[in-house]
mmCIF file of C-alpha atoms in Angstrom:
data_model
loop_
_atom_site.group_PDB
_atom_site.id
_atom_site.type_symbol
_atom_site.label_atom_id
_atom_site.label_comp_id
_atom_site.label_asym_id
_atom_site.label_seq_id
_atom_site.Cartn_x
_atom_site.Cartn_y
_atom_site.Cartn_z
ATOM 1 C CA MET A 682 0.010 -0.006 0.003
ATOM 2 C CA SER A 683 1.324 3.447 -0.965
ATOM 3 C CA ILE A 684 0.459 6.933 0.166
ATOM 4 C CA SER A 685 1.688 10.133 -1.387
ATOM 5 C CA VAL A 686 1.700 13.522 0.451
ATOM 6 C CA ASP A 687 3.487 16.804 0.338
ATOM 7 C CA THR A 688 4.709 16.642 3.922
ATOM 8 C CA LEU A 689 5.097 13.852 6.362
ATOM 9 C CA ILE A 690 5.591 14.698 10.013
ATOM 10 C CA ILE A 691 6.937 12.021 12.406
ATOM 11 C CA GLY A 692 5.691 12.916 15.949
ATOM 12 C CA ALA A 693 2.256 13.988 17.103
ATOM 13 C CA GLY A 694 3.457 16.092 20.003
ATOM 14 C CA ALA A 695 3.341 19.898 20.392
ATOM 15 C CA SER A 696 5.776 20.881 17.647
ATOM 16 C CA GLY A 697 4.497 18.292 15.232
ATOM 17 C CA LEU A 698 0.842 19.182 15.581
ATOM 18 C CA PHE A 699 1.583 22.919 15.372
ATOM 19 C CA CYS A 700 3.716 22.528 12.315
ATOM 20 C CA ALA A 701 1.148 20.428 10.612
ATOM 21 C CA PHE A 702 -1.778 22.776 10.475
ATOM 22 C CA ASN A 703 0.502 25.733 9.701
ATOM 23 C CA THR A 704 1.966 23.830 6.764
ATOM 24 C CA ALA A 705 -1.482 22.754 5.579
ATOM 25 C CA ALA A 706 -2.504 26.424 5.598
ATOM 26 C CA TYR A 707 -0.307 26.854 2.521
ATOM 27 C CA GLY A 708 -2.360 24.261 0.627
ATOM 28 C CA LYS A 709 0.021 21.371 1.329
ATOM 29 C CA SER A 710 -1.150 17.892 2.082
ATOM 30 C CA VAL A 711 0.100 16.799 5.509
ATOM 31 C CA LEU A 712 0.194 13.479 7.232
ATOM 32 C CA ILE A 713 1.341 13.019 10.873
ATOM 33 C CA ILE A 714 2.336 9.521 12.146
ATOM 34 C CA ASP A 715 3.155 8.535 15.720
ATOM 35 C CA HIS A 716 3.752 5.275 17.439
ATOM 36 C CA ALA A 717 1.675 6.273 20.452
ATOM 37 C CA ASN A 718 -2.003 5.514 20.770
ATOM 38 C CA LYS A 719 -2.876 9.134 21.567
ATOM 39 C CA ALA A 720 -1.563 12.466 20.297
ATOM 40 C CA GLY A 721 -0.047 15.142 22.599
ATOM 41 C CA LYS A 722 0.476 12.996 25.730
ATOM 42 C CA LYS A 723 3.130 15.160 27.079
ATOM 43 C CA ILE A 724 0.933 18.264 26.630
ATOM 44 C CA LEU A 725 -1.704 16.658 28.884
ATOM 45 C CA MET A 726 0.676 16.148 31.814
ATOM 46 C CA SER A 727 2.498 19.466 31.526
ATOM 47 C CA GLY A 728 2.152 22.216 34.110
ATOM 48 C CA GLY A 729 0.496 19.817 36.579
ATOM 49 C CA GLY A 730 -2.246 19.223 34.039
ATOM 50 C CA ARG A 731 -2.777 22.902 33.396
ATOM 51 C CA CYS A 732 -0.188 23.305 30.563
ATOM 52 C CA ASN A 733 2.165 26.253 30.885
ATOM 53 C CA PHE A 734 1.712 26.840 27.189
ATOM 54 C CA VAL A 735 3.846 29.939 26.670
ATOM 55 C CA ASN A 736 5.874 32.552 28.410
ATOM 56 C CA LYS A 737 5.307 36.280 27.662
ATOM 57 C CA GLN A 738 8.890 37.179 28.327
ATOM 58 C CA VAL A 739 11.011 35.340 25.798
ATOM 59 C CA GLU A 740 14.662 35.978 25.026
ATOM 60 C CA PRO A 741 17.368 33.750 23.548
ATOM 61 C CA CYS A 742 18.991 33.636 26.966
ATOM 62 C CA HIS A 743 16.102 31.462 28.153
ATOM 63 C CA PHE A 744 17.343 28.572 26.050
ATOM 64 C CA ILE A 745 20.336 26.283 26.363
ATOM 65 C CA SER A 746 22.223 25.176 23.292
ATOM 66 C CA GLN A 747 25.813 24.687 22.180
ATOM 67 C CA ASN A 748 24.780 27.060 19.318
ATOM 68 C CA PRO A 749 23.159 29.884 21.422
ATOM 69 C CA HIS A 750 22.341 32.091 18.434
ATOM 70 C CA PHE A 751 20.350 29.378 16.720
ATOM 71 C CA VAL A 752 16.968 30.140 18.355
ATOM 72 C CA LYS A 753 16.939 33.873 17.406
ATOM 73 C CA SER A 754 15.393 33.726 13.958
ATOM 74 C CA ALA A 755 12.577 31.310 14.836
ATOM 75 C CA LEU A 756 11.715 33.181 17.984
ATOM 76 C CA SER A 757 11.437 36.416 16.051
ATOM 77 C CA LYS A 758 9.119 34.906 13.467
ATOM 78 C CA TYR A 759 6.549 33.511 15.874
ATOM 79 C CA GLN A 760 6.250 35.268 19.195
ATOM 80 C CA PRO A 761 4.256 34.582 22.358
ATOM 81 C CA GLU A 762 1.594 37.140 21.394
ATOM 82 C CA ASP A 763 0.919 35.137 18.260
ATOM 83 C CA PHE A 764 0.146 31.979 20.199
ATOM 84 C CA ILE A 765 -1.882 33.892 22.806
ATOM 85 C CA ASP A 766 -4.020 35.258 19.927
ATOM 86 C CA LEU A 767 -4.640 31.639 18.794
ATOM 87 C CA VAL A 768 -5.592 30.678 22.319
ATOM 88 C CA ASN A 769 -8.019 33.564 22.609
ATOM 89 C CA ARG A 770 -9.574 32.685 19.203
ATOM 90 C CA HIS A 771 -10.408 29.313 20.710
ATOM 91 C CA HIS A 772 -11.783 30.970 23.854
ATOM 92 C CA ILE A 773 -9.470 29.088 26.193
ATOM 93 C CA ALA A 774 -9.557 30.500 29.621
ATOM 94 C CA HIS A 775 -6.042 31.127 30.922
ATOM 95 C CA GLN A 776 -4.213 32.993 33.656
ATOM 96 C CA GLU A 777 -0.811 34.641 34.004
ATOM 97 C CA ARG A 778 1.390 33.554 36.946
ATOM 98 C CA GLU A 779 4.716 34.883 38.061
ATOM 99 C CA HIS A 780 7.512 35.493 35.656
ATOM 100 C CA GLY A 781 5.201 35.745 32.579
ATOM 101 C CA GLN A 782 4.013 32.147 32.696
ATOM 102 C CA LEU A 783 0.640 31.485 31.026
ATOM 103 C CA PHE A 784 -1.454 28.465 32.149
ATOM 104 C CA CYS A 785 -4.821 27.081 31.228
ATOM 105 C CA LYS A 786 -7.405 27.837 33.890
ATOM 106 C CA ASN A 787 -9.213 24.584 33.366
ATOM 107 C CA SER A 788 -7.078 21.791 31.770
ATOM 108 C CA ALA A 789 -4.222 21.101 29.416
ATOM 109 C CA LYS A 790 -6.843 19.268 27.375
ATOM 110 C CA ASP A 791 -7.936 22.707 26.092
ATOM 111 C CA ILE A 792 -4.605 23.202 24.361
ATOM 112 C CA LEU A 793 -4.447 19.735 22.912
ATOM 113 C CA SER A 794 -8.050 20.071 21.626
ATOM 114 C CA MET A 795 -7.183 23.381 20.068
ATOM 115 C CA LEU A 796 -4.199 21.858 18.183
ATOM 116 C CA LEU A 797 -6.187 18.877 16.995
ATOM 117 C CA ASN A 798 -9.116 21.037 15.922
ATOM 118 C CA GLU A 799 -6.764 23.242 13.948
ATOM 119 C CA CYS A 800 -5.299 20.143 12.273
ATOM 120 C CA HIS A 801 -8.826 18.829 11.498
ATOM 121 C CA MET A 802 -9.881 22.119 10.001
ATOM 122 C CA ALA A 803 -6.732 22.296 7.874
ATOM 123 C CA GLY A 804 -7.265 18.770 6.620
ATOM 124 C CA VAL A 805 -4.289 17.220 8.358
ATOM 125 C CA ASP A 806 -4.303 13.373 8.570
ATOM 126 C CA ILE A 807 -3.138 11.777 11.818
ATOM 127 C CA HIS A 808 -2.179 8.132 11.927
ATOM 128 C CA LEU A 809 -1.434 6.840 15.441
ATOM 129 C CA LYS A 810 -0.078 3.434 16.468
ATOM 130 C CA THR A 811 2.205 3.622 13.452
ATOM 131 C CA THR A 812 5.939 2.861 13.611
ATOM 132 C CA VAL A 813 8.602 3.658 11.116
ATOM 133 C CA GLN A 814 10.483 0.697 9.578
ATOM 134 C CA ASP A 815 12.682 2.406 7.156
ATOM 135 C CA ILE A 816 13.474 5.840 5.580
ATOM 136 C CA GLN A 817 15.036 6.287 2.168
ATOM 137 C CA ALA A 818 15.683 9.586 0.275
ATOM 138 C CA THR A 819 15.677 9.976 -3.437
ATOM 139 C CA ASP A 820 16.549 13.151 -5.485
ATOM 140 C CA THR A 821 12.939 14.341 -5.240
ATOM 141 C CA HIS A 822 11.250 12.782 -2.229
ATOM 142 C CA PHE A 823 11.417 10.461 0.750
ATOM 143 C CA LEU A 824 10.126 6.942 0.916
ATOM 144 C CA VAL A 825 9.117 6.036 4.502
ATOM 145 C CA THR A 826 8.029 2.483 5.233
ATOM 146 C CA VAL A 827 5.690 2.198 8.205
ATOM 147 C CA LYS A 828 3.775 -0.489 10.100
ATOM 148 C CA SER A 829 0.373 0.248 11.485
ATOM 149 C CA GLN A 830 -1.193 -1.432 14.510
ATOM 150 C CA PRO A 831 -3.153 -3.528 15.268
ATOM 151 C CA ASP A 832 -3.228 -5.186 11.854
ATOM 152 C CA ASN A 833 0.557 -4.853 11.204
ATOM 153 C CA ARG A 834 -0.147 -3.451 7.777
ATOM 154 C CA ILE A 835 2.929 -2.230 5.964
ATOM 155 C CA LYS A 836 2.627 1.102 3.997
ATOM 156 C CA VAL A 837 5.068 3.164 2.017
ATOM 157 C CA ILE A 838 4.574 6.858 2.366
ATOM 158 C CA GLN A 839 6.040 9.072 -0.310
ATOM 159 C CA ALA A 840 6.649 12.682 0.780
ATOM 160 C CA HIS A 841 8.408 15.749 -0.608
ATOM 161 C CA ALA A 842 9.281 17.002 2.905
ATOM 162 C CA LEU A 843 9.995 14.952 5.973
ATOM 163 C CA VAL A 844 9.707 16.618 9.418
ATOM 164 C CA ILE A 845 11.164 14.968 12.550
ATOM 165 C CA ALA A 846 9.203 16.117 15.594
ATOM 166 C CA THR A 847 9.806 13.133 17.821
ATOM 167 C CA GLY A 848 10.985 14.990 20.904
ATOM 168 C CA GLY A 849 13.759 13.872 23.261
ATOM 169 C CA LEU A 850 14.186 11.116 25.804
ATOM 170 C CA SER A 851 12.238 12.672 28.693
ATOM 171 C CA ILE A 852 9.416 10.710 30.331
ATOM 172 C CA PRO A 853 9.704 7.311 28.402
ATOM 173 C CA THR A 854 6.378 6.142 29.852
ATOM 174 C CA LEU A 855 4.758 8.747 27.514
ATOM 175 C CA GLY A 856 6.446 7.127 24.529
ATOM 176 C CA ALA A 857 9.765 9.148 24.349
ATOM 177 C CA SER A 858 12.534 7.447 22.435
ATOM 178 C CA GLY A 859 15.760 8.237 20.630
ATOM 179 C CA PHE A 860 14.233 7.589 17.186
ATOM 180 C CA GLY A 861 14.809 11.222 16.018
ATOM 181 C CA TYR A 862 18.487 10.957 16.811
ATOM 182 C CA GLN A 863 18.651 7.743 14.747
ATOM 183 C CA VAL A 864 17.188 9.579 11.738
ATOM 184 C CA ALA A 865 19.577 12.484 12.180
ATOM 185 C CA THR A 866 22.525 10.156 12.359
ATOM 186 C CA GLN A 867 21.363 8.301 9.197
ATOM 187 C CA PHE A 868 21.570 11.581 7.316
ATOM 188 C CA GLY A 869 24.983 12.553 8.608
ATOM 189 C CA HIS A 870 24.076 14.773 11.574
ATOM 190 C CA GLN A 871 26.035 14.863 14.822
ATOM 191 C CA ILE A 872 24.257 14.372 18.172
ATOM 192 C CA ILE A 873 25.171 16.534 21.124
ATOM 193 C CA PRO A 874 25.336 14.047 24.127
ATOM 194 C CA THR A 875 21.987 14.039 25.866
ATOM 195 C CA ARG A 876 21.072 14.169 29.609
ATOM 196 C CA ALA A 877 17.962 14.861 31.690
ATOM 197 C CA GLY A 878 17.092 18.476 32.250
ATOM 198 C CA LEU A 879 14.623 20.272 34.522
ATOM 199 C CA VAL A 880 14.906 17.369 36.867
ATOM 200 C CA PRO A 881 15.141 16.836 40.685
ATOM 201 C CA PHE A 882 18.436 16.008 42.381
ATOM 202 C CA THR A 883 18.999 12.816 44.421
ATOM 203 C CA PHE A 884 21.282 12.198 47.382
ATOM 204 C CA THR A 885 22.531 8.942 48.896
ATOM 205 C CA ASP A 886 24.504 10.107 51.957
ATOM 206 C CA LYS A 887 23.384 11.197 55.429
ATOM 207 C CA VAL A 888 22.427 14.601 54.038
ATOM 208 C CA GLY A 889 20.095 12.693 51.734
ATOM 209 C CA GLU A 890 18.497 10.934 54.650
ATOM 210 C CA MET A 891 17.894 14.325 56.384
ATOM 211 C CA ILE A 892 16.419 15.757 53.140
ATOM 212 C CA LYS A 893 14.055 12.806 52.759
ATOM 213 C CA SER A 894 12.943 13.313 56.410
ATOM 214 C CA LEU A 895 11.780 16.798 55.458
ATOM 215 C CA ALA A 896 9.636 15.636 52.474
ATOM 216 C CA GLY A 897 6.850 18.095 51.731
ATOM 217 C CA LEU A 898 8.776 21.178 53.030
ATOM 218 C CA SER A 899 9.102 24.070 50.656
ATOM 219 C CA LEU A 900 10.842 27.391 51.100
ATOM 220 C CA ASP A 901 12.214 30.305 49.039
ATOM 221 C CA VAL A 902 15.961 30.138 48.525
ATOM 222 C CA ILE A 903 18.782 31.051 46.168
ATOM 223 C CA ALA A 904 20.174 27.927 44.564
ATOM 224 C CA TYR A 905 23.351 28.291 42.522
ATOM 225 C CA ASN A 906 26.627 27.005 41.198
ATOM 226 C CA ASP A 907 29.456 28.637 39.278
ATOM 227 C CA LYS A 908 27.270 28.746 36.093
ATOM 228 C CA ALA A 909 23.842 29.923 37.165
ATOM 229 C CA SER A 910 21.766 31.165 40.119
ATOM 230 C CA PHE A 911 18.006 30.971 40.761
ATOM 231 C CA ASP A 912 16.051 32.890 43.347
ATOM 232 C CA LEU A 913 13.088 30.517 43.564
ATOM 233 C CA PRO A 914 11.466 27.904 45.887
ATOM 234 C CA ILE A 915 12.911 24.498 46.600
ATOM 235 C CA LEU A 916 10.899 21.382 47.632
ATOM 236 C CA PHE A 917 12.198 18.608 49.850
ATOM 237 C CA THR A 918 10.933 15.169 48.631
ATOM 238 C CA HIS A 919 11.201 11.483 49.592
ATOM 239 C CA ARG A 920 13.794 11.232 46.802
ATOM 240 C CA GLY A 921 15.808 14.437 47.259
ATOM 241 C CA LEU A 922 15.415 18.051 46.204
ATOM 242 C CA SER A 923 13.009 19.485 43.684
ATOM 243 C CA GLY A 924 11.096 22.661 43.158
ATOM 244 C CA PRO A 925 11.632 25.434 40.544
ATOM 245 C CA ALA A 926 15.068 26.521 41.781
ATOM 246 C CA ILE A 927 16.407 22.981 41.698
ATOM 247 C CA LEU A 928 14.844 22.119 38.340
ATOM 248 C CA GLN A 929 16.321 25.274 36.791
ATOM 249 C CA LEU A 930 19.733 24.617 38.301
ATOM 250 C CA SER A 931 19.728 21.035 37.018
ATOM 251 C CA ASN A 932 20.099 22.390 33.437
ATOM 252 C CA HIS A 933 23.422 23.887 34.474
ATOM 253 C CA TRP A 934 24.764 20.944 36.472
ATOM 254 C CA GLN A 935 27.040 18.022 35.576
ATOM 255 C CA ALA A 936 27.427 14.794 37.513
ATOM 256 C CA GLY A 937 29.948 15.065 40.414
ATOM 257 C CA GLU A 938 29.549 18.928 40.723
ATOM 258 C CA GLN A 939 28.577 20.726 43.895
ATOM 259 C CA ILE A 940 25.636 23.026 44.288
ATOM 260 C CA THR A 941 25.058 25.686 46.928
ATOM 261 C CA ILE A 942 21.785 26.839 48.573
ATOM 262 C CA ASN A 943 21.215 30.038 50.512
ATOM 263 C CA LEU A 944 18.431 28.959 52.835
ATOM 264 C CA VAL A 945 17.934 32.409 54.229
ATOM 265 C CA PRO A 946 18.534 34.802 51.307
ATOM 266 C CA THR A 947 16.957 37.789 53.098
ATOM 267 C CA GLN A 948 19.250 37.658 56.139
ATOM 268 C CA ASP A 949 22.898 37.483 57.123
ATOM 269 C CA VAL A 950 22.420 34.552 59.634
ATOM 270 C CA TYR A 951 25.766 35.197 61.373
ATOM 271 C CA GLN A 952 24.861 38.817 62.093
ATOM 272 C CA TYR A 953 21.382 37.727 63.134
ATOM 273 C CA LEU A 954 22.808 35.274 65.705
ATOM 274 C CA LEU A 955 25.255 37.901 67.031
ATOM 275 C CA ASP A 956 22.291 40.225 67.631
ATOM 276 C CA ALA A 957 20.251 37.405 69.200
ATOM 277 C CA LYS A 958 23.152 36.584 71.501
ATOM 278 C CA ARG A 959 23.258 40.152 72.625
ATOM 279 C CA ILE A 960 19.512 40.627 73.177
ATOM 280 C CA HIS A 961 18.491 37.116 74.201
ATOM 281 C CA PRO A 962 21.637 35.445 75.664
ATOM 282 C CA LYS A 963 19.748 32.613 77.260
ATOM 283 C CA GLN A 964 18.024 31.460 74.073
ATOM 284 C CA LEU A 965 18.942 28.173 72.479
ATOM 285 C CA LEU A 966 20.135 28.091 68.907
ATOM 286 C CA ARG A 967 16.880 26.414 67.639
ATOM 287 C CA THR A 968 14.765 29.035 69.335
ATOM 288 C CA ALA A 969 16.734 31.889 67.798
ATOM 289 C CA LEU A 970 16.561 30.334 64.357
ATOM 290 C CA ALA A 971 12.858 29.627 64.498
ATOM 291 C CA ALA A 972 12.143 33.134 63.258
ATOM 292 C CA LEU A 973 14.089 32.431 60.053
ATOM 293 C CA LEU A 974 13.452 28.820 59.125
ATOM 294 C CA PRO A 975 10.761 26.035 59.641
ATOM 295 C CA LYS A 976 11.246 24.215 62.915
ATOM 296 C CA LYS A 977 11.433 20.907 61.006
ATOM 297 C CA LEU A 978 14.342 22.114 59.010
ATOM 298 C CA ILE A 979 16.173 23.469 61.979
ATOM 299 C CA SER A 980 15.694 20.126 63.800
ATOM 300 C CA GLY A 981 17.126 18.319 60.721
ATOM 301 C CA PHE A 982 20.223 20.458 60.739
ATOM 302 C CA GLU A 983 20.524 20.203 64.529
ATOM 303 C CA GLN A 984 20.531 16.410 64.423
ATOM 304 C CA LEU A 985 23.002 16.195 61.523
ATOM 305 C CA PHE A 986 25.363 19.103 62.076
ATOM 306 C CA TRP A 987 24.780 20.810 65.408
ATOM 307 C CA GLN A 988 24.246 18.084 68.037
ATOM 308 C CA ALA A 989 27.040 19.501 70.091
ATOM 309 C CA TYR A 990 25.319 22.909 70.367
ATOM 310 C CA GLN A 991 21.641 21.976 70.670
ATOM 311 C CA ASN A 992 21.369 22.539 74.462
ATOM 312 C CA ILE A 993 23.839 25.394 74.776
ATOM 313 C CA GLU A 994 22.589 28.919 75.359
ATOM 314 C CA LEU A 995 23.614 31.586 72.809
ATOM 315 C CA ALA A 996 25.654 33.326 75.453
ATOM 316 C CA ASN A 997 27.961 30.293 75.600
ATOM 317 C CA LEU A 998 28.352 29.817 71.879
ATOM 318 C CA LYS A 999 31.578 31.131 70.477
ATOM 319 C CA ASP A 1000 31.318 33.782 67.750
ATOM 320 C CA GLU A 1001 33.407 31.441 65.567
ATOM 321 C CA THR A 1002 30.738 28.671 65.976
ATOM 322 C CA MET A 1003 27.915 31.068 65.100
ATOM 323 C CA HIS A 1004 29.925 32.211 62.091
ATOM 324 C CA HIS A 1005 30.193 28.632 60.905
ATOM 325 C CA ILE A 1006 26.481 28.068 61.419
ATOM 326 C CA GLY A 1007 25.621 31.291 59.629
ATOM 327 C CA GLN A 1008 27.735 30.293 56.641
ATOM 328 C CA GLN A 1009 26.171 26.885 56.511
ATOM 329 C CA LEU A 1010 22.669 28.332 56.330
ATOM 330 C CA ASN A 1011 23.611 31.166 53.898
ATOM 331 C CA ALA A 1012 25.723 28.918 51.702
ATOM 332 C CA TRP A 1013 24.786 25.227 52.220
ATOM 333 C CA HIS A 1014 27.176 23.185 50.053
ATOM 334 C CA LEU A 1015 25.795 19.905 48.696
ATOM 335 C CA LYS A 1016 26.944 17.322 46.184
ATOM 336 C CA PRO A 1017 24.022 15.514 44.527
ATOM 337 C CA SER A 1018 24.613 11.817 43.727
ATOM 338 C CA GLY A 1019 22.595 12.274 40.605
ATOM 339 C CA THR A 1020 19.200 13.193 39.258
ATOM 340 C CA GLU A 1021 15.858 11.352 38.911
ATOM 341 C CA GLY A 1022 16.750 10.964 35.272
ATOM 342 C CA TYR A 1023 14.625 10.840 32.167
ATOM 343 C CA ARG A 1024 11.851 9.189 34.147
ATOM 344 C CA VAL A 1025 10.578 12.526 35.385
ATOM 345 C CA ALA A 1026 12.812 15.075 33.436
ATOM 346 C CA GLU A 1027 10.680 17.835 31.831
ATOM 347 C CA VAL A 1028 13.227 18.240 28.993
ATOM 348 C CA THR A 1029 16.188 16.563 27.304
ATOM 349 C CA LEU A 1030 19.399 18.577 27.184
ATOM 350 C CA GLY A 1031 21.487 18.006 24.042
ATOM 351 C CA GLY A 1032 20.121 16.475 20.796
ATOM 352 C CA VAL A 1033 20.656 17.093 17.082
ATOM 353 C CA ASP A 1034 23.521 19.475 16.616
ATOM 354 C CA THR A 1035 22.064 22.703 15.317
ATOM 355 C CA HIS A 1036 25.242 23.808 13.427
ATOM 356 C CA ASP A 1037 23.974 21.673 10.576
ATOM 357 C CA ILE A 1038 20.381 22.985 10.770
ATOM 358 C CA SER A 1039 19.144 26.273 9.310
ATOM 359 C CA GLY A 1040 17.939 28.546 12.127
ATOM 360 C CA LYS A 1041 15.579 30.253 9.719
ATOM 361 C CA THR A 1042 13.878 27.226 8.342
ATOM 362 C CA MET A 1043 14.797 24.176 10.584
ATOM 363 C CA GLU A 1044 15.902 22.440 7.366
ATOM 364 C CA SER A 1045 18.905 20.129 7.391
ATOM 365 C CA ARG A 1046 22.025 21.417 5.630
ATOM 366 C CA ARG A 1047 23.012 17.803 4.925
ATOM 367 C CA GLN A 1048 19.745 16.516 3.367
ATOM 368 C CA PRO A 1049 17.359 18.707 1.384
ATOM 369 C CA ASN A 1050 13.738 18.819 2.532
ATOM 370 C CA LEU A 1051 14.515 17.141 5.841
ATOM 371 C CA TYR A 1052 13.518 19.158 8.867
ATOM 372 C CA PHE A 1053 13.953 18.887 12.649
ATOM 373 C CA ILE A 1054 11.773 20.795 15.105
ATOM 374 C CA GLY A 1055 11.131 20.925 18.850
ATOM 375 C CA GLU A 1056 12.935 19.013 21.541
ATOM 376 C CA VAL A 1057 14.846 16.652 19.191
ATOM 377 C CA LEU A 1058 17.177 19.496 18.531
ATOM 378 C CA ASP A 1059 19.942 20.652 20.831
ATOM 379 C CA VAL A 1060 17.639 23.374 22.306
ATOM 380 C CA ALA A 1061 16.274 23.192 25.812
ATOM 381 C CA GLY A 1062 14.215 25.929 27.458
ATOM 382 C CA GLN A 1063 14.226 27.002 31.050
ATOM 383 C CA LEU A 1064 11.248 26.209 33.265
ATOM 384 C CA GLY A 1065 8.231 28.395 32.652
ATOM 385 C CA GLY A 1066 6.687 27.680 29.264
ATOM 386 C CA TYR A 1067 9.826 28.126 27.236
ATOM 387 C CA ASN A 1068 9.938 24.661 25.817
ATOM 388 C CA PHE A 1069 6.421 24.987 24.445
ATOM 389 C CA THR A 1070 7.418 28.439 23.135
ATOM 390 C CA TRP A 1071 10.213 26.707 21.214
ATOM 391 C CA ALA A 1072 7.824 24.010 19.956
ATOM 392 C CA TRP A 1073 5.607 26.687 18.460
ATOM 393 C CA ALA A 1074 8.389 28.839 17.002
ATOM 394 C CA SER A 1075 10.343 26.018 15.468
ATOM 395 C CA GLY A 1076 7.263 24.362 14.113
ATOM 396 C CA TYR A 1077 6.107 27.628 12.538
ATOM 397 C CA ALA A 1078 9.512 28.360 10.960
ATOM 398 C CA CYS A 1079 9.491 24.923 9.421
ATOM 399 C CA ALA A 1080 5.923 25.226 8.153
ATOM 400 C CA GLN A 1081 6.763 28.599 6.483
ATOM 401 C CA SER A 1082 9.746 27.075 4.758
ATOM 402 C CA ILE A 1083 7.763 24.124 3.378
ATOM 403 C CA GLY A 1084 4.777 26.262 2.544
ATOM 404 C CA VAL A 1085 6.619 28.353 -0.018
ATOM 405 C CA ARG A 1086 8.638 25.520 -1.410
ATOM 406 C CA TRP A 1087 6.543 23.929 -4.233
#
């Protein structure tokens, strides 16, 4: 069985769906295939089920890539306001949270339904439960052999343009795979080594045991290393540290490196303790610190680091000791044993090397009419809607390029 289309898109996620109906708007026939049984699974779980679908404040600095200028052209062609206009045309209730993040008021299903409706209205065909068996390129088109479930029917799809929108390795339970990297390698592209991004840290030492005992506790901190700093909340979990500050910092961390957390960013703890010693000399350390930190956290530090001081009044604590305690709270040094990995990572760092991809069109410089969009590329956004922003922008740039081709 043979099918002929102008454009074949592999991947029915955010970038693939968005690229599809924008390409079809130019009068092109478009077919999307995906091995999953449903389209847009990752959209549905994003933002806690509310989908942080865009960020109003977008700059190239919000993205990580070994080719940092690559994102500029696509981001300039399709901006957050353009997607917000689309959301408004579909009457999707949404709200703005801190740092320019826009979320659905009701459900992420609203965004997926919008994308699927746009595809339907544009005449896009979507074939799910379809796996790619082989890809061959001729001088004029691609021949893609696929197998459809549940009947195991083999088809050959002939397409002028082939778009790889397969995403990265994050959250394999939703169908993530390295297939896009295999296609890129087949056509001579290099792959920047991948790792989990926007992911919680894990700890295996006694500090880790203390962290786990504080599961559920959240507080505003400054988390940093020598590459980046984030003034955001952290969350103690049964597995380690999470929360926005940690997820952001994970994008700038390599295995074996140390991180630092200022647990009391609004106060010089050493000076605070000196003042407390002068005003309330009979106070215990935990009593003095209770005004700055949750009692549960103080107790954890007391058991792990300060057992020798837990029943000593401030008047009998040396200034040197208080200086050490202050430093520990204002600059708590930790070495994660690792991260929770792709299982829960919100994004994949690394991917198809963008030096061989046109930043204006998303087209391969090694194979004509082959395109890569979204997370499969070596482009990862920060937390806050930036990865969806990249999906829309890269998908639109690709659609524009294909739309004016033939």
